[in-house]
């Protein structure tokens, strides 16, 4: 077979370029370290939070990889990722609520700082490491909420695009 021969399926799965994946990866790393620092060993919440963060990241990856063969599967997996990150968001809100700690207003200087930092191109967990390793559980949980809201926003936009693409591909989108 010649090297330049066209492939049956075009290459897909460039998930690392997806902003939603990049954000979900930061959320996973942050959540893993958050649970190590602020939750007691044996707390079932640790497994639930880490698994929700992992599911968010991994389902974006799997959906991206599946895109070459099934737009429907890509859409389903991306929706699973979105649901997992929403579950994780609720866990962080619970952490703050039961400790009677405030959730930052989205226009607070702290939230705006995290949103700006999180919105930079190519941002990774390293941009947040010092905060996660030195700040209180309440601050780190609020940072996680800001990042989760960004990831969920990106996933909502991605899902809308995938739905449109799926309908167009299925022939349902034409008048």
mmCIF file of C-alpha atoms in Angstrom:
data_model
loop_
_atom_site.group_PDB
_atom_site.id
_atom_site.type_symbol
_atom_site.label_atom_id
_atom_site.label_comp_id
_atom_site.label_asym_id
_atom_site.label_seq_id
_atom_site.Cartn_x
_atom_site.Cartn_y
_atom_site.Cartn_z
ATOM 1 C CA UNK A 1 0.000 0.000 0.000
ATOM 2 C CA UNK A 2 1.383 3.378 -0.982
ATOM 3 C CA UNK A 3 2.135 5.798 1.847
ATOM 4 C CA UNK A 4 0.080 8.581 0.298
ATOM 5 C CA UNK A 5 -2.961 6.374 -0.338
ATOM 6 C CA UNK A 6 -6.112 7.813 1.180
ATOM 7 C CA UNK A 7 -7.220 6.222 4.445
ATOM 8 C CA UNK A 8 -10.640 4.656 4.806
ATOM 9 C CA UNK A 9 -11.323 6.898 7.809
ATOM 10 C CA UNK A 10 -9.759 10.306 8.220
ATOM 11 C CA UNK A 11 -7.596 10.736 11.323
ATOM 12 C CA UNK A 12 -9.562 11.850 14.363
ATOM 13 C CA UNK A 13 -9.056 12.180 18.022
ATOM 14 C CA UNK A 14 -6.905 15.254 18.358
ATOM 15 C CA UNK A 15 -8.429 15.647 21.813
ATOM 16 C CA UNK A 16 -5.377 17.398 23.281
ATOM 17 C CA UNK A 17 -6.219 20.414 21.098
ATOM 18 C CA UNK A 18 -9.723 20.677 22.579
ATOM 19 C CA UNK A 19 -9.961 23.460 25.167
ATOM 20 C CA UNK A 20 -12.567 21.368 26.993
ATOM 21 C CA UNK A 21 -10.064 18.502 27.365
ATOM 22 C CA UNK A 22 -7.301 20.856 28.510
ATOM 23 C CA UNK A 23 -9.593 22.331 31.162
ATOM 24 C CA UNK A 24 -10.837 18.888 32.234
ATOM 25 C CA UNK A 25 -7.251 17.699 32.621
ATOM 26 C CA UNK A 26 -6.475 20.649 34.921
ATOM 27 C CA UNK A 27 -9.642 19.852 36.907
ATOM 28 C CA UNK A 28 -8.583 16.207 37.253
ATOM 29 C CA UNK A 29 -5.088 17.097 38.505
ATOM 30 C CA UNK A 30 -6.483 19.714 40.889
ATOM 31 C CA UNK A 31 -9.170 17.337 42.199
ATOM 32 C CA UNK A 32 -6.686 14.548 42.822
ATOM 33 C CA UNK A 33 -4.505 16.851 44.902
ATOM 34 C CA UNK A 34 -7.495 18.510 46.588
ATOM 35 C CA UNK A 35 -8.721 15.133 47.816
ATOM 36 C CA UNK A 36 -5.238 14.218 49.093
ATOM 37 C CA UNK A 37 -4.962 17.467 51.059
ATOM 38 C CA UNK A 38 -8.442 18.171 52.332
ATOM 39 C CA UNK A 39 -10.413 14.935 52.653
ATOM 40 C CA UNK A 40 -9.772 12.202 55.205
ATOM 41 C CA UNK A 41 -8.484 8.834 54.029
ATOM 42 C CA UNK A 42 -11.397 6.407 53.824
ATOM 43 C CA UNK A 43 -13.882 9.149 52.894
ATOM 44 C CA UNK A 44 -15.943 7.719 50.031
ATOM 45 C CA UNK A 45 -16.194 11.215 48.589
ATOM 46 C CA UNK A 46 -12.535 10.933 47.521
ATOM 47 C CA UNK A 47 -13.240 8.072 45.110
ATOM 48 C CA UNK A 48 -16.398 9.746 43.833
ATOM 49 C CA UNK A 49 -14.715 13.082 43.169
ATOM 50 C CA UNK A 50 -11.600 11.618 41.558
ATOM 51 C CA UNK A 51 -13.711 9.295 39.398
ATOM 52 C CA UNK A 52 -16.017 12.123 38.299
ATOM 53 C CA UNK A 53 -12.982 14.237 37.360
ATOM 54 C CA UNK A 54 -11.415 11.293 35.532
ATOM 55 C CA UNK A 55 -14.669 10.479 33.751
ATOM 56 C CA UNK A 56 -14.962 14.058 32.546
ATOM 57 C CA UNK A 57 -11.483 14.003 31.061
ATOM 58 C CA UNK A 58 -11.572 10.448 29.696
ATOM 59 C CA UNK A 59 -14.981 10.765 28.044
ATOM 60 C CA UNK A 60 -13.850 13.844 26.123
ATOM 61 C CA UNK A 61 -10.848 11.804 24.955
ATOM 62 C CA UNK A 62 -12.966 8.761 24.022
ATOM 63 C CA UNK A 63 -15.563 10.894 22.266
ATOM 64 C CA UNK A 64 -12.889 12.592 20.226
ATOM 65 C CA UNK A 65 -11.373 9.237 19.277
ATOM 66 C CA UNK A 66 -14.814 7.865 18.311
ATOM 67 C CA UNK A 67 -15.585 10.853 16.078
ATOM 68 C CA UNK A 68 -14.130 9.175 12.997
ATOM 69 C CA UNK A 69 -16.585 6.311 13.108
ATOM 70 C CA UNK A 70 -19.611 7.607 14.970
ATOM 71 C CA UNK A 71 -20.756 11.168 15.496
ATOM 72 C CA UNK A 72 -23.530 9.799 17.685
ATOM 73 C CA UNK A 73 -21.010 8.087 19.988
ATOM 74 C CA UNK A 74 -18.905 11.259 20.109
ATOM 75 C CA UNK A 75 -21.976 13.220 21.182
ATOM 76 C CA UNK A 76 -22.983 10.637 23.812
ATOM 77 C CA UNK A 77 -19.509 10.468 25.339
ATOM 78 C CA UNK A 78 -19.183 14.247 25.400
ATOM 79 C CA UNK A 79 -22.529 14.419 27.215
ATOM 80 C CA UNK A 80 -21.246 11.859 29.745
ATOM 81 C CA UNK A 81 -18.186 14.058 30.280
ATOM 82 C CA UNK A 82 -20.434 17.072 30.867
ATOM 83 C CA UNK A 83 -22.593 15.158 33.357
ATOM 84 C CA UNK A 84 -19.519 13.920 35.249
ATOM 85 C CA UNK A 85 -18.123 17.420 35.594
ATOM 86 C CA UNK A 86 -21.516 18.711 36.774
ATOM 87 C CA UNK A 87 -21.500 16.004 39.463
ATOM 88 C CA UNK A 88 -18.010 17.108 40.503
ATOM 89 C CA UNK A 89 -19.134 20.740 40.620
ATOM 90 C CA UNK A 90 -21.870 19.720 43.081
ATOM 91 C CA UNK A 91 -19.274 17.901 45.232
ATOM 92 C CA UNK A 92 -17.182 21.065 45.520
ATOM 93 C CA UNK A 93 -20.311 23.098 46.322
ATOM 94 C CA UNK A 94 -21.189 20.533 49.011
ATOM 95 C CA UNK A 95 -17.669 20.825 50.470
ATOM 96 C CA UNK A 96 -18.122 24.578 50.818
ATOM 97 C CA UNK A 97 -21.748 24.462 52.017
ATOM 98 C CA UNK A 98 -21.194 21.969 54.849
ATOM 99 C CA UNK A 99 -18.244 24.057 56.049
ATOM 100 C CA UNK A 100 -20.347 27.209 55.785
ATOM 101 C CA UNK A 101 -17.713 28.670 53.466
ATOM 102 C CA UNK A 102 -18.686 31.134 50.765
ATOM 103 C CA UNK A 103 -18.779 30.405 47.057
ATOM 104 C CA UNK A 104 -17.061 33.235 45.233
ATOM 105 C CA UNK A 105 -19.286 35.511 43.219
ATOM 106 C CA UNK A 106 -18.352 35.103 39.567
ATOM 107 C CA UNK A 107 -17.447 38.807 39.411
ATOM 108 C CA UNK A 108 -15.292 38.780 42.578
ATOM 109 C CA UNK A 109 -11.646 39.711 42.148
ATOM 110 C CA UNK A 110 -10.626 36.152 43.083
ATOM 111 C CA UNK A 111 -12.941 34.520 40.549
ATOM 112 C CA UNK A 112 -11.943 36.988 37.840
ATOM 113 C CA UNK A 113 -8.273 36.223 38.501
ATOM 114 C CA UNK A 114 -8.834 32.462 38.209
ATOM 115 C CA UNK A 115 -10.994 32.905 35.107
ATOM 116 C CA UNK A 116 -8.318 35.051 33.443
ATOM 117 C CA UNK A 117 -5.576 32.585 34.344
ATOM 118 C CA UNK A 118 -7.704 29.637 33.238
ATOM 119 C CA UNK A 119 -8.579 31.346 29.971
ATOM 120 C CA UNK A 120 -4.980 31.720 28.813
ATOM 121 C CA UNK A 121 -3.980 29.692 25.766
ATOM 122 C CA UNK A 122 -2.106 26.512 26.613
ATOM 123 C CA UNK A 123 -2.708 26.812 30.358
ATOM 124 C CA UNK A 124 -1.952 23.676 32.386
ATOM 125 C CA UNK A 125 -2.234 22.579 36.001
ATOM 126 C CA UNK A 126 1.194 24.118 36.641
ATOM 127 C CA UNK A 127 -0.433 27.579 36.554
ATOM 128 C CA UNK A 128 -2.512 26.553 39.594
ATOM 129 C CA UNK A 129 -0.098 24.244 41.450
ATOM 130 C CA UNK A 130 1.142 26.815 43.959
ATOM 131 C CA UNK A 131 -2.428 27.804 44.900
ATOM 132 C CA UNK A 132 -3.517 24.183 45.275
ATOM 133 C CA UNK A 133 -0.507 23.344 47.430
ATOM 134 C CA UNK A 134 -0.577 26.415 49.699
ATOM 135 C CA UNK A 135 -4.129 27.757 50.014
ATOM 136 C CA UNK A 136 -6.991 26.599 52.226
ATOM 137 C CA UNK A 137 -9.529 23.983 51.166
ATOM 138 C CA UNK A 138 -12.133 26.715 50.746
ATOM 139 C CA UNK A 139 -9.926 28.662 48.340
ATOM 140 C CA UNK A 140 -8.938 25.561 46.358
ATOM 141 C CA UNK A 141 -12.585 24.439 46.134
ATOM 142 C CA UNK A 142 -13.523 27.864 44.755
ATOM 143 C CA UNK A 143 -10.694 27.668 42.211
ATOM 144 C CA UNK A 144 -12.055 24.267 41.170
ATOM 145 C CA UNK A 145 -15.553 25.745 40.794
ATOM 146 C CA UNK A 146 -14.220 28.486 38.498
ATOM 147 C CA UNK A 147 -12.387 25.948 36.345
ATOM 148 C CA UNK A 148 -15.353 23.570 36.288
ATOM 149 C CA UNK A 149 -17.647 26.373 35.175
ATOM 150 C CA UNK A 150 -15.209 27.146 32.354
ATOM 151 C CA UNK A 151 -15.010 23.469 31.360
ATOM 152 C CA UNK A 152 -18.796 23.094 31.448
ATOM 153 C CA UNK A 153 -19.256 26.223 29.354
ATOM 154 C CA UNK A 154 -16.823 24.856 26.765
ATOM 155 C CA UNK A 155 -18.535 21.457 26.793
ATOM 156 C CA UNK A 156 -21.970 23.048 26.369
ATOM 157 C CA UNK A 157 -20.697 24.844 23.251
ATOM 158 C CA UNK A 158 -19.028 21.654 22.010
ATOM 159 C CA UNK A 159 -22.207 19.624 22.521
ATOM 160 C CA UNK A 160 -24.281 22.175 20.586
ATOM 161 C CA UNK A 161 -21.828 21.974 17.687
ATOM 162 C CA UNK A 162 -21.810 18.155 17.815
ATOM 163 C CA UNK A 163 -25.627 18.095 17.814
ATOM 164 C CA UNK A 164 -25.730 20.335 14.739
ATOM 165 C CA UNK A 165 -23.088 18.239 12.982
ATOM 166 C CA UNK A 166 -24.914 15.028 13.857
ATOM 167 C CA UNK A 167 -28.245 16.337 12.547
ATOM 168 C CA UNK A 168 -26.610 17.615 9.376
ATOM 169 C CA UNK A 169 -24.827 14.289 8.826
ATOM 170 C CA UNK A 170 -28.042 12.346 9.470
ATOM 171 C CA UNK A 171 -29.877 14.450 6.899
ATOM 172 C CA UNK A 172 -32.269 15.823 9.479
ATOM 173 C CA UNK A 173 -30.846 19.306 9.399
ATOM 174 C CA UNK A 174 -31.663 20.083 5.753
ATOM 175 C CA UNK A 175 -34.894 21.823 4.793
#
